[in-house]
PDB file of C-alpha atoms in Angstrom:
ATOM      1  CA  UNK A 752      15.526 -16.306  36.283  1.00 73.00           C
ATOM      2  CA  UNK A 753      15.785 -14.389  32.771  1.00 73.00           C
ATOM      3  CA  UNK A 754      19.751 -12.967  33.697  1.00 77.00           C
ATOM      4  CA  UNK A 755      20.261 -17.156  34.891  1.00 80.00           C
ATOM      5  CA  UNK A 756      19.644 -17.868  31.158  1.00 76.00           C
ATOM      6  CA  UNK A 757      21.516 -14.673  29.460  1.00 77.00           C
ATOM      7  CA  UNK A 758      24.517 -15.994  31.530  1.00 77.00           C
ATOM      8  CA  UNK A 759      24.637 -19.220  30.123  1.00 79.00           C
ATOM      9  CA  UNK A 760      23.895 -18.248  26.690  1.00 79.00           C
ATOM     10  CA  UNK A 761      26.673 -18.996  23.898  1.00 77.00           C
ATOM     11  CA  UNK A 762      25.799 -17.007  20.796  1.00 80.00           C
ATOM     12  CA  UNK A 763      23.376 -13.713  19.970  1.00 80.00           C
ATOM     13  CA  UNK A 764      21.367 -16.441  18.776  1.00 81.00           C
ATOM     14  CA  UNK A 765      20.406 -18.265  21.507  1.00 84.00           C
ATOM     15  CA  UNK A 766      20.158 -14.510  23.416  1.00 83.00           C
ATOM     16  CA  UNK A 767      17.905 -12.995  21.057  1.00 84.00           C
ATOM     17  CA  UNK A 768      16.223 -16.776  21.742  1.00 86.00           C
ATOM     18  CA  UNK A 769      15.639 -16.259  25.618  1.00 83.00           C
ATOM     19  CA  UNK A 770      14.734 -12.450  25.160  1.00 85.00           C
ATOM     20  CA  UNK A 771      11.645 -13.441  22.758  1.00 86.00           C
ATOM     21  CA  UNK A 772      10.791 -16.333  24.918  1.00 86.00           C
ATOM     22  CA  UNK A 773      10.750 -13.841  28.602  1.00 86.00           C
ATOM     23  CA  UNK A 774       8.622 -11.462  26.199  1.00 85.00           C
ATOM     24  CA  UNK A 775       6.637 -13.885  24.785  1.00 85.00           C
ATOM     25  CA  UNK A 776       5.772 -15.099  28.937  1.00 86.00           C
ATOM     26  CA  UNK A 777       5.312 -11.820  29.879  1.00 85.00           C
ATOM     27  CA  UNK A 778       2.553 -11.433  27.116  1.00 85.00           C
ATOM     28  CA  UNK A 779       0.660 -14.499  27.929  1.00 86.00           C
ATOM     29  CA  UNK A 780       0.674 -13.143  31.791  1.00 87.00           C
ATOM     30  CA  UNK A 781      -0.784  -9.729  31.327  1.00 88.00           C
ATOM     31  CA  UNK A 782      -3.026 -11.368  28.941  1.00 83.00           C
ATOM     32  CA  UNK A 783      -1.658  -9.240  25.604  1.00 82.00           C
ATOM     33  CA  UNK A 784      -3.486 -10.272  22.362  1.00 78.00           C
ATOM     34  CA  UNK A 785      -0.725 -12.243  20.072  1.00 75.00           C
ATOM     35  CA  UNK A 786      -1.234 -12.402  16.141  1.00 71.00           C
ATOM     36  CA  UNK A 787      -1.505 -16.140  15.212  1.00 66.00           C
ATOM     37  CA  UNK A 788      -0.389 -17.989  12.405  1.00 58.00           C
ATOM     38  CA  UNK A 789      -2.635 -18.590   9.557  1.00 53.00           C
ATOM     39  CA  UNK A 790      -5.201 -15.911  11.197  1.00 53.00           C
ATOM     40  CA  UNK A 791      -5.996 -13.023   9.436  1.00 50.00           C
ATOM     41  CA  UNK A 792      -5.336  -9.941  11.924  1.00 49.00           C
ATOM     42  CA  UNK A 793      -7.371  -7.616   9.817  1.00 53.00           C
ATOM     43  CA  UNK A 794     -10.985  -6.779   9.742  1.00 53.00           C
ATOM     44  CA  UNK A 795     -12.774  -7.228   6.569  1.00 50.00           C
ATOM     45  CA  UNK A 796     -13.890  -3.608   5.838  1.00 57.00           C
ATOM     46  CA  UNK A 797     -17.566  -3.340   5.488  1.00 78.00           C
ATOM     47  CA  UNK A 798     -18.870  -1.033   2.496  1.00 83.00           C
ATOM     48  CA  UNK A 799     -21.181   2.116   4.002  1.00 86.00           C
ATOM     49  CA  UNK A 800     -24.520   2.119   3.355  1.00 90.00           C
ATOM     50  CA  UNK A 801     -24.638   5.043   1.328  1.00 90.00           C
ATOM     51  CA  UNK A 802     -21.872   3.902  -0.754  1.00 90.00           C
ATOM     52  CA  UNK A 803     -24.176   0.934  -1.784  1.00 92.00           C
ATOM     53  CA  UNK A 804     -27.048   3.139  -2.470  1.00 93.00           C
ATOM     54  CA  UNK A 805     -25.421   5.306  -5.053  1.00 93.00           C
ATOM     55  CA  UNK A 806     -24.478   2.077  -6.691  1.00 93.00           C
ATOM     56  CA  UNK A 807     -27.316   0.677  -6.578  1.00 94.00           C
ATOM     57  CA  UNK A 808     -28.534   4.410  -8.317  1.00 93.00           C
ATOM     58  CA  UNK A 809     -25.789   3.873 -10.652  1.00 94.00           C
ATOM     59  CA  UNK A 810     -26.765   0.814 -11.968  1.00 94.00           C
ATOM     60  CA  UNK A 811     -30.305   1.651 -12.472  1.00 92.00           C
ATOM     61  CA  UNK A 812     -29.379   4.961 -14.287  1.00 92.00           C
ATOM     62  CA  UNK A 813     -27.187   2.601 -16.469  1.00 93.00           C
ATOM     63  CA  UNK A 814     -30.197  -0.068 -17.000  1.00 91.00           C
ATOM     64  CA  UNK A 815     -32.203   3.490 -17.911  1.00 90.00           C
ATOM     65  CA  UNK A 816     -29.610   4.455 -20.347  1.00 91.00           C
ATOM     66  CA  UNK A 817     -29.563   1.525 -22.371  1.00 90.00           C
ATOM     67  CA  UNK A 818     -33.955   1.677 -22.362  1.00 88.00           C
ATOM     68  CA  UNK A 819     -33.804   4.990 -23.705  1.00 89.00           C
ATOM     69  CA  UNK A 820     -30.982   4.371 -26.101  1.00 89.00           C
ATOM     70  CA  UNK A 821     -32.466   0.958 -27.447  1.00 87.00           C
ATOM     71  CA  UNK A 822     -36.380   3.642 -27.853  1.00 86.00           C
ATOM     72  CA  UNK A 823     -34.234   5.708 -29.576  1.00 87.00           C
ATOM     73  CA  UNK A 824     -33.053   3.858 -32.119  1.00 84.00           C
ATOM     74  CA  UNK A 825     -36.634   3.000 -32.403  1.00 83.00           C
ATOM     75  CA  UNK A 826     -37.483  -0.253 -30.521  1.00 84.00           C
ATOM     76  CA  UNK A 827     -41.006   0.338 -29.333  1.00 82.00           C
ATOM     77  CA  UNK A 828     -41.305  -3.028 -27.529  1.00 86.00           C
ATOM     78  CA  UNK A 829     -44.490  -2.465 -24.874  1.00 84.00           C
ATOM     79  CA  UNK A 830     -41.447  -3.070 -21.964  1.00 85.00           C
ATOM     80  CA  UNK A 831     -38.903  -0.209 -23.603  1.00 85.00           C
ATOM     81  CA  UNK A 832     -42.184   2.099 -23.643  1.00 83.00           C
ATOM     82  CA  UNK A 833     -43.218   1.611 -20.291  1.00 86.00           C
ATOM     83  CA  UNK A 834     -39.702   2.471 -18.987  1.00 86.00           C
ATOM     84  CA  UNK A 835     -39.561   5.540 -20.766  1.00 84.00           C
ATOM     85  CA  UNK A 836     -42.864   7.108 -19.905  1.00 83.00           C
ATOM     86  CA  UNK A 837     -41.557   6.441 -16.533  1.00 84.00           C
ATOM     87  CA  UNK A 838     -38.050   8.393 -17.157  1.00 83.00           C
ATOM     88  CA  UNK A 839     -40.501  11.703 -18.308  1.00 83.00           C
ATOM     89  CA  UNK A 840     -43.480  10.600 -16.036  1.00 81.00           C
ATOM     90  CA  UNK A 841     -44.302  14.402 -14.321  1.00 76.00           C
ATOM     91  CA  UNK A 842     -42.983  16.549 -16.972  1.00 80.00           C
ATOM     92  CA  UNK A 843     -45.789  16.641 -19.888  1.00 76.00           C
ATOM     93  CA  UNK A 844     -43.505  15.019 -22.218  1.00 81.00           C
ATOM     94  CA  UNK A 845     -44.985  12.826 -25.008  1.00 79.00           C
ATOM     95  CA  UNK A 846     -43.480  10.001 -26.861  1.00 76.00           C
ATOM     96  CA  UNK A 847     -45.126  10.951 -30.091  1.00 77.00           C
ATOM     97  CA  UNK A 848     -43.865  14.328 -30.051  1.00 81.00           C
ATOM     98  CA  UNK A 849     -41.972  15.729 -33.088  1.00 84.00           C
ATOM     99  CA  UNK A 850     -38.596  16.568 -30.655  1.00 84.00           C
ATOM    100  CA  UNK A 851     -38.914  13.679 -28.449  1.00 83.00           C
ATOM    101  CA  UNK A 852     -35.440  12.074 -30.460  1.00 85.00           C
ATOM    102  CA  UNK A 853     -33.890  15.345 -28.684  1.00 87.00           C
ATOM    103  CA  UNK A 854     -35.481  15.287 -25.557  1.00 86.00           C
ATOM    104  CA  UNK A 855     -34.355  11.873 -25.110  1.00 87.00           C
ATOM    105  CA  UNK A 856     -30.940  12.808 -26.179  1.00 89.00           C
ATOM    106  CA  UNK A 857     -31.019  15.276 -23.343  1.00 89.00           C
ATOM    107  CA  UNK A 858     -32.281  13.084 -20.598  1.00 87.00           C
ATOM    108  CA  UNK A 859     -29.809  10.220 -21.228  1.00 90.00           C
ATOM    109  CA  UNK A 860     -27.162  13.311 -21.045  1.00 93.00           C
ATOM    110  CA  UNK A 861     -28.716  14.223 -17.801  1.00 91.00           C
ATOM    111  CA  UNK A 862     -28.060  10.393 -16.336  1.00 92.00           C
ATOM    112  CA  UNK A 863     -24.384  10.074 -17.683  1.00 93.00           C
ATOM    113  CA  UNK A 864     -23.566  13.522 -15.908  1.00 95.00           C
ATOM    114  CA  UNK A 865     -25.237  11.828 -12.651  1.00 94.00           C
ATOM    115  CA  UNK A 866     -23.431   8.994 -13.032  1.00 94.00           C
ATOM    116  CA  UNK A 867     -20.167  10.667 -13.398  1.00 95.00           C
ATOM    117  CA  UNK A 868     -20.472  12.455 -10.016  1.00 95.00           C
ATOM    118  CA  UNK A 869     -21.485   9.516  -8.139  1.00 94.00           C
ATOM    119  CA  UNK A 870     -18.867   7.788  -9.518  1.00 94.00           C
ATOM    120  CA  UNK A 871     -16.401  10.701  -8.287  1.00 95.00           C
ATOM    121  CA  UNK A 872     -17.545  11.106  -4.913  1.00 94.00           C
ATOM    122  CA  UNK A 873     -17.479   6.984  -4.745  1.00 93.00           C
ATOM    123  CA  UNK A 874     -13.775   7.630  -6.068  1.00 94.00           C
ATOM    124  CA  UNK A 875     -13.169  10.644  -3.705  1.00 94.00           C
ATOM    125  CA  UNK A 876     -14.295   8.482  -0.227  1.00 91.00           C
ATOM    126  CA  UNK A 877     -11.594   5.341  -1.887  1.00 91.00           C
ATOM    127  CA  UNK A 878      -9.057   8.084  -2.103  1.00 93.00           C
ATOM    128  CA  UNK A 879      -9.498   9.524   1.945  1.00 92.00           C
ATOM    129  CA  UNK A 880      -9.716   6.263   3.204  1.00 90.00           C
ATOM    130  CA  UNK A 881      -6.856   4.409   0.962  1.00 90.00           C
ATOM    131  CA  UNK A 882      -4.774   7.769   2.954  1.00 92.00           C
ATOM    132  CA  UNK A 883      -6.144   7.552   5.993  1.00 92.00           C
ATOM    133  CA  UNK A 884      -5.502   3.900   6.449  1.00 90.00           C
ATOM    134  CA  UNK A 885      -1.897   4.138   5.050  1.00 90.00           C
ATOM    135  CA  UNK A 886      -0.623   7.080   7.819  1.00 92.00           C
ATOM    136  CA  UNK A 887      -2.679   5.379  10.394  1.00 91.00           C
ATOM    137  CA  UNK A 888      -0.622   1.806   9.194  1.00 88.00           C
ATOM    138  CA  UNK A 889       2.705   4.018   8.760  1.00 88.00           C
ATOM    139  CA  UNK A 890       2.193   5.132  12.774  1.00 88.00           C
ATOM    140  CA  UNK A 891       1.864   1.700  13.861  1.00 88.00           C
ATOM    141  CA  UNK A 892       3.868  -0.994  11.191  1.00 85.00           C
ATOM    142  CA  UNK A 893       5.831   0.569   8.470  1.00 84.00           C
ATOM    143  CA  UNK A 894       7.331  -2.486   7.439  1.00 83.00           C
ATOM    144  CA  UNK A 895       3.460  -3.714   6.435  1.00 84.00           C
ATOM    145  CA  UNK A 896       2.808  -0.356   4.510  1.00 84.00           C
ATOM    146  CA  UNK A 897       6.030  -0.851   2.581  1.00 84.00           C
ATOM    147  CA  UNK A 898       4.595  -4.331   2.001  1.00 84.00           C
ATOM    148  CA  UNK A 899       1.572  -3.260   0.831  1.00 82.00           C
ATOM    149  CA  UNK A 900       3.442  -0.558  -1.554  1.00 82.00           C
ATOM    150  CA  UNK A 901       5.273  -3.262  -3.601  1.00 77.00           C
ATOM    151  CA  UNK A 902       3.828  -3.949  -6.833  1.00 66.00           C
ATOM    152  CA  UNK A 903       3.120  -7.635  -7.536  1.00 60.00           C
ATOM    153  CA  UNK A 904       4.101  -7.825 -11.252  1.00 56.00           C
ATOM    154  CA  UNK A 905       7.381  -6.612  -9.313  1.00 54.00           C
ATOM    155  CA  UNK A 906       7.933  -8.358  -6.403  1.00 51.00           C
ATOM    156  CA  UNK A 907       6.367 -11.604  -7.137  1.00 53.00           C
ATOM    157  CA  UNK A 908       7.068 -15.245  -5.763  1.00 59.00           C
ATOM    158  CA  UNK A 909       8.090 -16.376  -9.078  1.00 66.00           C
ATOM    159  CA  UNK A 910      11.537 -18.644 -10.034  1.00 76.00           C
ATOM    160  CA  UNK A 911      14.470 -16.714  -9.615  1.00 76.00           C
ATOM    161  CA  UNK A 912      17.326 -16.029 -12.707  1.00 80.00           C
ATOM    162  CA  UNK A 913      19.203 -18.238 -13.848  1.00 85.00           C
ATOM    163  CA  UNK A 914      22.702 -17.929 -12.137  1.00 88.00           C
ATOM    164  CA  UNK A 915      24.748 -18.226 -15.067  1.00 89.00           C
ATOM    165  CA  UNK A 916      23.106 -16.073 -17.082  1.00 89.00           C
ATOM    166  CA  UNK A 917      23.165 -13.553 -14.594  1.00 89.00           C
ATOM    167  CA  UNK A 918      26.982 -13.638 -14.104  1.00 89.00           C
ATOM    168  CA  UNK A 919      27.568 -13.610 -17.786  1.00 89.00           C
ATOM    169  CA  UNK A 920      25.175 -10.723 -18.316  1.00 89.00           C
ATOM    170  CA  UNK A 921      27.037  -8.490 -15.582  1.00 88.00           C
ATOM    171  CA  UNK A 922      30.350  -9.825 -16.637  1.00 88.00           C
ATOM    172  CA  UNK A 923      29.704  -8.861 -20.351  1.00 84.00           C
ATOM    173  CA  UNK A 924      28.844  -5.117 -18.777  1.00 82.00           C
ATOM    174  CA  UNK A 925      31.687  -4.860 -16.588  1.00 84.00           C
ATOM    175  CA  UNK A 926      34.420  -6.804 -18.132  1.00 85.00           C
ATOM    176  CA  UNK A 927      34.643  -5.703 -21.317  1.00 80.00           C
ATOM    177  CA  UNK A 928      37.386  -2.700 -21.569  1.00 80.00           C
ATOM    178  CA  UNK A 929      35.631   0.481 -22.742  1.00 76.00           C
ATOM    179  CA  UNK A 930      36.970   3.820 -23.862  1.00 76.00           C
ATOM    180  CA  UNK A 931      34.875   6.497 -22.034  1.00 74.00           C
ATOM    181  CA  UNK A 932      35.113  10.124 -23.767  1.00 74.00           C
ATOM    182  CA  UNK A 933      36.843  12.171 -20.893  1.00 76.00           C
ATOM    183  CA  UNK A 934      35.378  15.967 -21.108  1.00 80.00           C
ATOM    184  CA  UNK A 935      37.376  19.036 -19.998  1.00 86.00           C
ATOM    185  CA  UNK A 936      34.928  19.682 -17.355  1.00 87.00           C
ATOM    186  CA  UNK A 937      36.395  15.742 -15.699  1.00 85.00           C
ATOM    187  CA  UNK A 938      39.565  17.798 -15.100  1.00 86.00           C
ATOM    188  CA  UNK A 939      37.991  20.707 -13.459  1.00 88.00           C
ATOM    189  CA  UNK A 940      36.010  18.773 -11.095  1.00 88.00           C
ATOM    190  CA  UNK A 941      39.039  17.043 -10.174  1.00 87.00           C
ATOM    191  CA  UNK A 942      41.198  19.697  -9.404  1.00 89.00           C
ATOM    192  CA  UNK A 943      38.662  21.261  -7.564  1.00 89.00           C
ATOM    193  CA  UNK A 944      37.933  18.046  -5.668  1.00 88.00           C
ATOM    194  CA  UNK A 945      41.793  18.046  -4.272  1.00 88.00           C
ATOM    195  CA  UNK A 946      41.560  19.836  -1.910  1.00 87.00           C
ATOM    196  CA  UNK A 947      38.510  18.453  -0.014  1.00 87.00           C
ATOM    197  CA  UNK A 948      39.469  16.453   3.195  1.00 87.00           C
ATOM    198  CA  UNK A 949      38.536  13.220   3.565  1.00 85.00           C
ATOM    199  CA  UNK A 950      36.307  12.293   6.200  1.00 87.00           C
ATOM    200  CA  UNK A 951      37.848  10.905   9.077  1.00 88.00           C
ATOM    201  CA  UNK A 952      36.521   6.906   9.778  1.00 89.00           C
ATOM    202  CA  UNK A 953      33.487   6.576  12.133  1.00 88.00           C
ATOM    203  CA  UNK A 954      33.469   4.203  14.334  1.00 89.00           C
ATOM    204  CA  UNK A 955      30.555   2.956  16.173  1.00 82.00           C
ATOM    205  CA  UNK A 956      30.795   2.412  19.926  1.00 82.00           C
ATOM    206  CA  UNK A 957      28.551   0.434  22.395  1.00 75.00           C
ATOM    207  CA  UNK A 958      27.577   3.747  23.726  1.00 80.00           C
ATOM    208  CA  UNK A 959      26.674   4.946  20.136  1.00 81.00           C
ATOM    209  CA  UNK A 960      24.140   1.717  19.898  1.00 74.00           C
ATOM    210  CA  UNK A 961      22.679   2.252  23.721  1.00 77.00           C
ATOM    211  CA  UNK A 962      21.956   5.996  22.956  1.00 83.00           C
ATOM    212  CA  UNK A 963      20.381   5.283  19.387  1.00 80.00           C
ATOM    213  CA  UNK A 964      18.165   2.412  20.703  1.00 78.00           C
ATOM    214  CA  UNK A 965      17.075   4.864  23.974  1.00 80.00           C
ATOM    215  CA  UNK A 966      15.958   6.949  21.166  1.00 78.00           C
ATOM    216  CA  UNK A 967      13.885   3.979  19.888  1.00 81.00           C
ATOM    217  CA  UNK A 968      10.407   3.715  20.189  1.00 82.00           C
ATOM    218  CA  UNK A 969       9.686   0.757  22.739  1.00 80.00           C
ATOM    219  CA  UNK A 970       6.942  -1.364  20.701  1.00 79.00           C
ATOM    220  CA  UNK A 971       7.167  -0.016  17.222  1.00 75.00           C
ATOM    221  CA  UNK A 972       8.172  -2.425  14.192  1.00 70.00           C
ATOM    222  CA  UNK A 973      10.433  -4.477  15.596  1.00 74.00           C
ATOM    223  CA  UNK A 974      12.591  -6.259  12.876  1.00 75.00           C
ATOM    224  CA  UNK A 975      13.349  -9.362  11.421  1.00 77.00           C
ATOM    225  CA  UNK A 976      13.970 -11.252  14.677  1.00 75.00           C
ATOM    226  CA  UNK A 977      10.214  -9.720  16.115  1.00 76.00           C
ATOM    227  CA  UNK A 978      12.331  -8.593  19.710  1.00 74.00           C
ATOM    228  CA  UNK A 979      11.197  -4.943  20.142  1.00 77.00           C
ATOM    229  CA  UNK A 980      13.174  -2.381  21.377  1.00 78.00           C
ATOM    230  CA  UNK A 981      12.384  -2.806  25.081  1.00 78.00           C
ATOM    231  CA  UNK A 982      13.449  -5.668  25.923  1.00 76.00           C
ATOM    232  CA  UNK A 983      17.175  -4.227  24.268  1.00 74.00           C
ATOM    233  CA  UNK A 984      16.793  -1.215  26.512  1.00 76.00           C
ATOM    234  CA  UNK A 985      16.901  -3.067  29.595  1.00 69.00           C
ATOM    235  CA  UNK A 986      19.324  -6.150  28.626  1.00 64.00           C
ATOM    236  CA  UNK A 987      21.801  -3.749  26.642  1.00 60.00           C
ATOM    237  CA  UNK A 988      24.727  -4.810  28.564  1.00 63.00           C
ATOM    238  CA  UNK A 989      24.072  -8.734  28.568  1.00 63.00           C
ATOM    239  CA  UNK A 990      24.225  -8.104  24.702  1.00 61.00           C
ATOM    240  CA  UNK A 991      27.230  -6.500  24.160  1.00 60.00           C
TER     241      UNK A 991
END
């Protein structure tokens, strides 16, 4: 049925057409899963457990931070007190000591310095997995990783230039006549470059194009048309 259709066929269009279309059957008969419009493909990545505990630990070191800082600068309100004979609760520390302005001092130093390696291990397990899932996306769809890669501010869906400002701003740079200052070491490179050979024309054969596609992986990123490389492997000659 499929080489019926490829024999009738008037353009590469209408080809690369009946190709998808046989692939597209074969799918839906060996039951293959088929991304769907509109559908998000990925899985929303749930955060570990033990990630949320250390923020959860962060956050109440923080909360501590600011108790002991606000007792410090002397707020003795009965609910700062209470949270900071619970910071030195089991180590025969009293708030009415003479030092207790640099014990304090040395227990908020104490959280910070927790805080800051929490906060790096949370940082080192984003920077594994951010890795990991980029070669493990760069194995299966380069074309999404390259996606991902592009910076918004960048690549953004905003309007386009303005046409003719764009022609006059490239014809101001390459119309305009200018005097370039011509060093000595021009004419050495020249000379030197007379005597190279110039490369003979290539030119690309139907064999050339069967051999590089048998090279091709079979169901890897397939390109703008979304035919993968198999079904070019076995139709090659229908196509050219």
């Amino acid at each position: 049925m499929l080489v019926t259709y490829l024999e009738a066929s008037r353009d590469l269009c209408e080809t690369d057409s009946i190709l998808f279309g046989a692939a597209l059957a074969v799918c839906r008969i060996i039951g293959a899963k088929l991304p769907v419009a509109g559908r998000a493909t990925q899985k929303s990545s749930a955060i570990p457990a033990w990630r949320k505990r250390i923020e959860d630990r962060i956050a109440k070191a923080r909360a501590l931070i600011g108790r002991l800082t606000s007792f410090r600068s002397g707020n003795n309100r009965p609910r700062i007190m209470r949270t900071v004979r619970m910071a030195f609760a089991g180590t025969n520390i009293s708030l009415f000591q003479p030092d207790i302005t640099q014990k304090l001092t040395e227990r908020i130093d104490d959280l910070k310095q927790k805080i800051a390696a929490w906060g790096k291990r949370i940082r080192r397990f984003s920077e594994r997995s951010r890795r990991f899932n980029q070669n493990r996306l760069f194995q299966s769809d380069q074309k999404r990783l390259y996606k991902s890669l592009e910076r918004p501010e960048v690549c953004g869906a905003g309007p386009g230039p303005d046409q003719a400002d764009t022609v006059a701003f490239w014809r101001g740079l390459w119309s305009e006549p200018v005097n370039h200052s011509e060093g000595p070491w021009m004419e050495v490179v020249a000379s030197q470059s007379a005597s190279v050979t110039p490369m003979d024309p290539v030119t690309i054969t139907p064999e050339d194009v069967a051999e590089a596609v048998r090279k091709a992986p079979n169901w890897k990123s397939p390109g703008l048309d979304g035919l993968h490389h198999y079904w070019l492997k076995g139709d090659f000659d229908t196509l050219s």
